[in-house]
PDB file of C-alpha atoms in Angstrom:
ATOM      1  CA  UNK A 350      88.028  96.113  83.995  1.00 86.00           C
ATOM      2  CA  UNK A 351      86.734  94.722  87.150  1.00 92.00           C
ATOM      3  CA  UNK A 352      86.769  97.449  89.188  1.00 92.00           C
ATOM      4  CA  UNK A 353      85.280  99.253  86.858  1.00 92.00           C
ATOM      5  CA  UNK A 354      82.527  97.102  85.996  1.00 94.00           C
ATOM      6  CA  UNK A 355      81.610  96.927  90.117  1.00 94.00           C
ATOM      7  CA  UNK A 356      81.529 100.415  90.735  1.00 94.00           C
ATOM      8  CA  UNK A 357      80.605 101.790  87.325  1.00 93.00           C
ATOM      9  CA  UNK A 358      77.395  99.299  86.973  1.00 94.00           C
ATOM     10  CA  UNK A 359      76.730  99.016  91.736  1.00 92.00           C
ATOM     11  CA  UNK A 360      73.530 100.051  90.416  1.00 92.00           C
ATOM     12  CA  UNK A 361      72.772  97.528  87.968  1.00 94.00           C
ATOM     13  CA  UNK A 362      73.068  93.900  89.302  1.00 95.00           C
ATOM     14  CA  UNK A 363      72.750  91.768  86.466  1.00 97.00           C
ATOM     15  CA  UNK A 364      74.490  94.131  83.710  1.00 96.00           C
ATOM     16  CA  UNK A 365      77.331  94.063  86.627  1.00 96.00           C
ATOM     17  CA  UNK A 366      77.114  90.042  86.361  1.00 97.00           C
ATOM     18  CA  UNK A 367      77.031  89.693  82.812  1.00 97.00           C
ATOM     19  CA  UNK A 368      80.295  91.921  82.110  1.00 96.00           C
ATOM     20  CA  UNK A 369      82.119  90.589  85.295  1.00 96.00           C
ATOM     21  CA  UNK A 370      81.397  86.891  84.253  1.00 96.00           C
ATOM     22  CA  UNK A 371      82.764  87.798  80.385  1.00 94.00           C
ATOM     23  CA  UNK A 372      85.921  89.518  81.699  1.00 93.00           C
ATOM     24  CA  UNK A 373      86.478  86.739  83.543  1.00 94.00           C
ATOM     25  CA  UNK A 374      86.245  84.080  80.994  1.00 93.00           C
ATOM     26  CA  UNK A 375      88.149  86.113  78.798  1.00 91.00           C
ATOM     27  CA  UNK A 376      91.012  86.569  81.365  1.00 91.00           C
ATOM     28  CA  UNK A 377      90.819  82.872  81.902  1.00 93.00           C
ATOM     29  CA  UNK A 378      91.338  82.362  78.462  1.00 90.00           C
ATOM     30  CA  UNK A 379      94.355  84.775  78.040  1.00 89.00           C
ATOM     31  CA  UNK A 380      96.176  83.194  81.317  1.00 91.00           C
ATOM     32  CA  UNK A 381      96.281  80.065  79.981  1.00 90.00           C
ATOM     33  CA  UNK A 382      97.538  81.233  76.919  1.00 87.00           C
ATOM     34  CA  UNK A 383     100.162  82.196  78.816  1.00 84.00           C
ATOM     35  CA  UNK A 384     100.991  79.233  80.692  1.00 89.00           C
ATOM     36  CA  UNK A 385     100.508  76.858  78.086  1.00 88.00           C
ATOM     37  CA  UNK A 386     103.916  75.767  76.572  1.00 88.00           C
ATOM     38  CA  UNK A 387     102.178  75.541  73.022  1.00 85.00           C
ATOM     39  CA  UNK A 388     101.619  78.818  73.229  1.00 84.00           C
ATOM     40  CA  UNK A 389     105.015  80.086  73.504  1.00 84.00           C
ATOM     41  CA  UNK A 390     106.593  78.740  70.092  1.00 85.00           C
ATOM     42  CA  UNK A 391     107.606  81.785  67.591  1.00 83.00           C
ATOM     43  CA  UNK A 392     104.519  80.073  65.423  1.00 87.00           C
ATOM     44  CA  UNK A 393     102.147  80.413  67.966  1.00 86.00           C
ATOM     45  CA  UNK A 394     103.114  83.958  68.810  1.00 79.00           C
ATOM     46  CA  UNK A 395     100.382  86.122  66.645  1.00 83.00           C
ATOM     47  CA  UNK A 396      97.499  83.790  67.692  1.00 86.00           C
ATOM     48  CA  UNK A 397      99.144  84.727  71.329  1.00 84.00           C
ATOM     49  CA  UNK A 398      99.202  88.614  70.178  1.00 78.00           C
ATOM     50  CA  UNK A 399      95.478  88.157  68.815  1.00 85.00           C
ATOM     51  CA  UNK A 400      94.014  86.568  72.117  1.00 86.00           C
ATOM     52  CA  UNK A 401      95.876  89.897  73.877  1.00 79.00           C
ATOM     53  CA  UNK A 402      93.870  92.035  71.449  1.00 78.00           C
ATOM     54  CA  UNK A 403      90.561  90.267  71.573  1.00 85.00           C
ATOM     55  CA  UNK A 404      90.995  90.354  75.913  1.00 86.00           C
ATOM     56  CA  UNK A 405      91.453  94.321  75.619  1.00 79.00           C
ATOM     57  CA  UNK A 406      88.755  94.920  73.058  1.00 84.00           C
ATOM     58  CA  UNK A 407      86.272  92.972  75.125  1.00 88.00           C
ATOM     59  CA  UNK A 408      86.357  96.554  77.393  1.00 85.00           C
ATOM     60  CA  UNK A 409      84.496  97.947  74.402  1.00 89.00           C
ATOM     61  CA  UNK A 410      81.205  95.483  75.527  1.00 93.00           C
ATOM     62  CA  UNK A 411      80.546  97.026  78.938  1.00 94.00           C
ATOM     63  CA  UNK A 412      81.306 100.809  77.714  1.00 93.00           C
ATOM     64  CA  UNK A 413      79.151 100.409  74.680  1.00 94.00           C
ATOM     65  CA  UNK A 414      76.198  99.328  77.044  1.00 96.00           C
ATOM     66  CA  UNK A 415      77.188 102.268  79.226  1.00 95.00           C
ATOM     67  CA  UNK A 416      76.884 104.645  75.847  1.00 95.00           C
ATOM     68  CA  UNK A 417      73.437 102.663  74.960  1.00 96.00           C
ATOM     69  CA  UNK A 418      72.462 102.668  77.988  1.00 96.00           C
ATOM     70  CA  UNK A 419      73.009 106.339  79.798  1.00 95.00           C
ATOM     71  CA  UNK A 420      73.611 109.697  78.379  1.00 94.00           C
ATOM     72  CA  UNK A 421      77.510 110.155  77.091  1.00 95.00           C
ATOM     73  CA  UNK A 422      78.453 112.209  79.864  1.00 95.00           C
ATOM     74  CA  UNK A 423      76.849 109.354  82.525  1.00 93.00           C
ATOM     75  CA  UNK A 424      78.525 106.738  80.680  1.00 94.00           C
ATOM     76  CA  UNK A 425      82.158 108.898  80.785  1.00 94.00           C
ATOM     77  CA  UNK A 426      81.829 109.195  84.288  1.00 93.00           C
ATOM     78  CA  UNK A 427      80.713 105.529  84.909  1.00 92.00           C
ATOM     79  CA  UNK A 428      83.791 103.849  83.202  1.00 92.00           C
ATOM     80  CA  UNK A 429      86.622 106.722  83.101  1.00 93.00           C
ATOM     81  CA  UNK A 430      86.112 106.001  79.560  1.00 94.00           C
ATOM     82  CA  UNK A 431      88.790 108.370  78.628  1.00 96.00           C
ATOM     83  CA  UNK A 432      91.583 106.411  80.624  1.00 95.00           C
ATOM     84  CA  UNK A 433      90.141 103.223  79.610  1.00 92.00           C
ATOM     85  CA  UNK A 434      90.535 104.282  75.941  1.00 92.00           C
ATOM     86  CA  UNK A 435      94.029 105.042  76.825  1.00 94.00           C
ATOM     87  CA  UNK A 436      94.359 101.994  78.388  1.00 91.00           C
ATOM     88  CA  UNK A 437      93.074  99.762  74.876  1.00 86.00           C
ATOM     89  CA  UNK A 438      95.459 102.225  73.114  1.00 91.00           C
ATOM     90  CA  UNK A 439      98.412 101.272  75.159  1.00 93.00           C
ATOM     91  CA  UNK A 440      97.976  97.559  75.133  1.00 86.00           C
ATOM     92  CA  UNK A 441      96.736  96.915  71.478  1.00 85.00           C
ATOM     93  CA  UNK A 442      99.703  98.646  70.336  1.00 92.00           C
ATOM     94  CA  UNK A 443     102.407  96.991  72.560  1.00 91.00           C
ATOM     95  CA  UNK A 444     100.596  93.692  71.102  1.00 84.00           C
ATOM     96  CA  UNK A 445     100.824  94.640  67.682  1.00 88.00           C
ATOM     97  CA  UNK A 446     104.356  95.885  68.004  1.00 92.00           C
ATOM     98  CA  UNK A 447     105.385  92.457  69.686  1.00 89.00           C
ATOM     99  CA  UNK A 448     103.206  90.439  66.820  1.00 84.00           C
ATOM    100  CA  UNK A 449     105.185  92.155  64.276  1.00 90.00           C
ATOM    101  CA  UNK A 450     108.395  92.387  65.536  1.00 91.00           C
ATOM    102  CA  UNK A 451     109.014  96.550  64.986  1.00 94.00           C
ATOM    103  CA  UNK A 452     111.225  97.644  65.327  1.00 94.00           C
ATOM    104  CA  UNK A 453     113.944  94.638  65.095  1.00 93.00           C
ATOM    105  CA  UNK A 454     111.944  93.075  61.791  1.00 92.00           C
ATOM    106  CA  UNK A 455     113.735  96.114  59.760  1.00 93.00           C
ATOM    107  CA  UNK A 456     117.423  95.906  61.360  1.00 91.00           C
ATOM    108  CA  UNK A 457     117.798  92.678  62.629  1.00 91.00           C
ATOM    109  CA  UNK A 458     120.630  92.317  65.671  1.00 90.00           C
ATOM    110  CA  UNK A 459     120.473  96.095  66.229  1.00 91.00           C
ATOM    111  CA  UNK A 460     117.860  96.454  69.032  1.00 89.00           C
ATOM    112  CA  UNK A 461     118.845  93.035  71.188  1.00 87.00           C
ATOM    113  CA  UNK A 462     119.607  94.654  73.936  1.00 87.00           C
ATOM    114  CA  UNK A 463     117.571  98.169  73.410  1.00 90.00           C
ATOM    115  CA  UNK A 464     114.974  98.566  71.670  1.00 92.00           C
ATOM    116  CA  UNK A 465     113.154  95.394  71.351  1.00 92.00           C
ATOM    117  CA  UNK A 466     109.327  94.941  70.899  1.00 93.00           C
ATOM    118  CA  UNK A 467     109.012  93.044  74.052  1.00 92.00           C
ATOM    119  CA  UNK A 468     110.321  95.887  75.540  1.00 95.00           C
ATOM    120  CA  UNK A 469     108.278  98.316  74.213  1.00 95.00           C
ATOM    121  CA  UNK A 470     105.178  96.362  74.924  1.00 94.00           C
ATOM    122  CA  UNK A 471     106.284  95.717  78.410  1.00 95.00           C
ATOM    123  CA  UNK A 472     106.643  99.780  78.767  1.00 97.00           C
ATOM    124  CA  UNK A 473     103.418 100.231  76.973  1.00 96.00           C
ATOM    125  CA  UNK A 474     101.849  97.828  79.618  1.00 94.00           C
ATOM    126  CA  UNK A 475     103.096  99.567  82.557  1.00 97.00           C
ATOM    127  CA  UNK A 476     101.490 103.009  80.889  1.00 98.00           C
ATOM    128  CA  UNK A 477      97.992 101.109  80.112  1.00 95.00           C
ATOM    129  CA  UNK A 478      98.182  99.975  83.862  1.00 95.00           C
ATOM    130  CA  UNK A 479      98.599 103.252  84.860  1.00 97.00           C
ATOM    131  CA  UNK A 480      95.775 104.822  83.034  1.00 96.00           C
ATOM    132  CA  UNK A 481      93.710 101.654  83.992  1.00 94.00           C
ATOM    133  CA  UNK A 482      93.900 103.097  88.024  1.00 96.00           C
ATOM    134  CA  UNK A 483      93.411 106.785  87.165  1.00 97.00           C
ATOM    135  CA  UNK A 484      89.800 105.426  85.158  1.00 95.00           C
ATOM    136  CA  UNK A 485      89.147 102.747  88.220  1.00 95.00           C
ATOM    137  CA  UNK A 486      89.313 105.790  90.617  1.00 96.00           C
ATOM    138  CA  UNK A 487      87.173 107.948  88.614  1.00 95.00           C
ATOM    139  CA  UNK A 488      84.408 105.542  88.441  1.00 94.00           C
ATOM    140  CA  UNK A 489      84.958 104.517  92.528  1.00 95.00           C
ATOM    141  CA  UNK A 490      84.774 108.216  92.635  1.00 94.00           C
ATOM    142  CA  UNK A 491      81.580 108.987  90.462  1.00 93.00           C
ATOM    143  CA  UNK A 492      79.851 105.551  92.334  1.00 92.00           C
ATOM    144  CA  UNK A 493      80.023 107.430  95.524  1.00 90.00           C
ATOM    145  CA  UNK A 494      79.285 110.620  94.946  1.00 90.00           C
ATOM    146  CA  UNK A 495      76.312 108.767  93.247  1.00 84.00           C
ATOM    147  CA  UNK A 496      75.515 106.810  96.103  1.00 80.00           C
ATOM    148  CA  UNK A 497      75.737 109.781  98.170  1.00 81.00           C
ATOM    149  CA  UNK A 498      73.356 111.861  96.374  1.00 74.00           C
ATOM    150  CA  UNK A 499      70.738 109.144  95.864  1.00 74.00           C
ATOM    151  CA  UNK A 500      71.198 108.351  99.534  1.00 71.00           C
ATOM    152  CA  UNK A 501      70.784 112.031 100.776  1.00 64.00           C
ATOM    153  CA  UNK A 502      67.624 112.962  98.248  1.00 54.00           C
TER     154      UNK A 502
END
């Protein structure tokens, strides 16, 4: 969401700030989820799943100002809100599939080497990524034609 957040708020400093400095904390948070080894226990693994969630629902802050704050259109065009619903889609459900084990809970030893959650959220991933660029380039895109038209009137 970073990219997003600098070209879809250039024109608002300290809304730019506010959402950059929360996506990074919440990153922050996430990573060291990650790298810490308590973390990584089958126990620990929904908590992991629901820090995942909470990181990719925090996109929901800066388009929700975008909707409060500009006309729907505007705010579509700001964020690539489309791709970045996508995006949530994508990861939220490759979370929730790893969380709750589908589809290996139901047929246990069948999908070890195919078919496994991780692997579906791993695909899933790749696919959010994806639609993460194609909304990224749409609001670089919509910032400078912006630019450009405030610039030339």
């Amino acid at each position: 969401m970073v990219g997003i957040i600098y070209y879809g708020y250039s024109d608002l400093p300290y809304a730019r700030f506010f959402f950059l400095t929360l996506t990074t904390v919440l990153g922050t948070i996430s990573m060291i989820t990650t790298w810490n080894p308590k973390f990584k226990s089958a126990e620990w693994r929904p908590y992991r799943a629901a820090i995942f969630v909470a990181f990719g629902l925090s996109a929901l802050c800066p388009i929700g100002y975008g909707f409060a704050r500009f006309e729907f259109q505007e705010a579509v065009r700001r964020c690539g809100f489309w791709y970045v619903l996508m995006e949530g889609v994508g990861y939220i459900s490759g979370a929730l599939l790893y969380a709750l084990r589908i589809p290996e809970r139901f047929s246990p030893g069948k999908f070890d080497i195919f078919g496994h959650s991780h692997q579906f959220f791993h695909v899933l991933v790749v696919i959010s990524a994806f639609s993460h660029f194609k909304g990224l380039v749409q609001s670089y895109t919509y910032s400078h034609i912006r630019s450009t038209l405030t610039n030339t009137l």
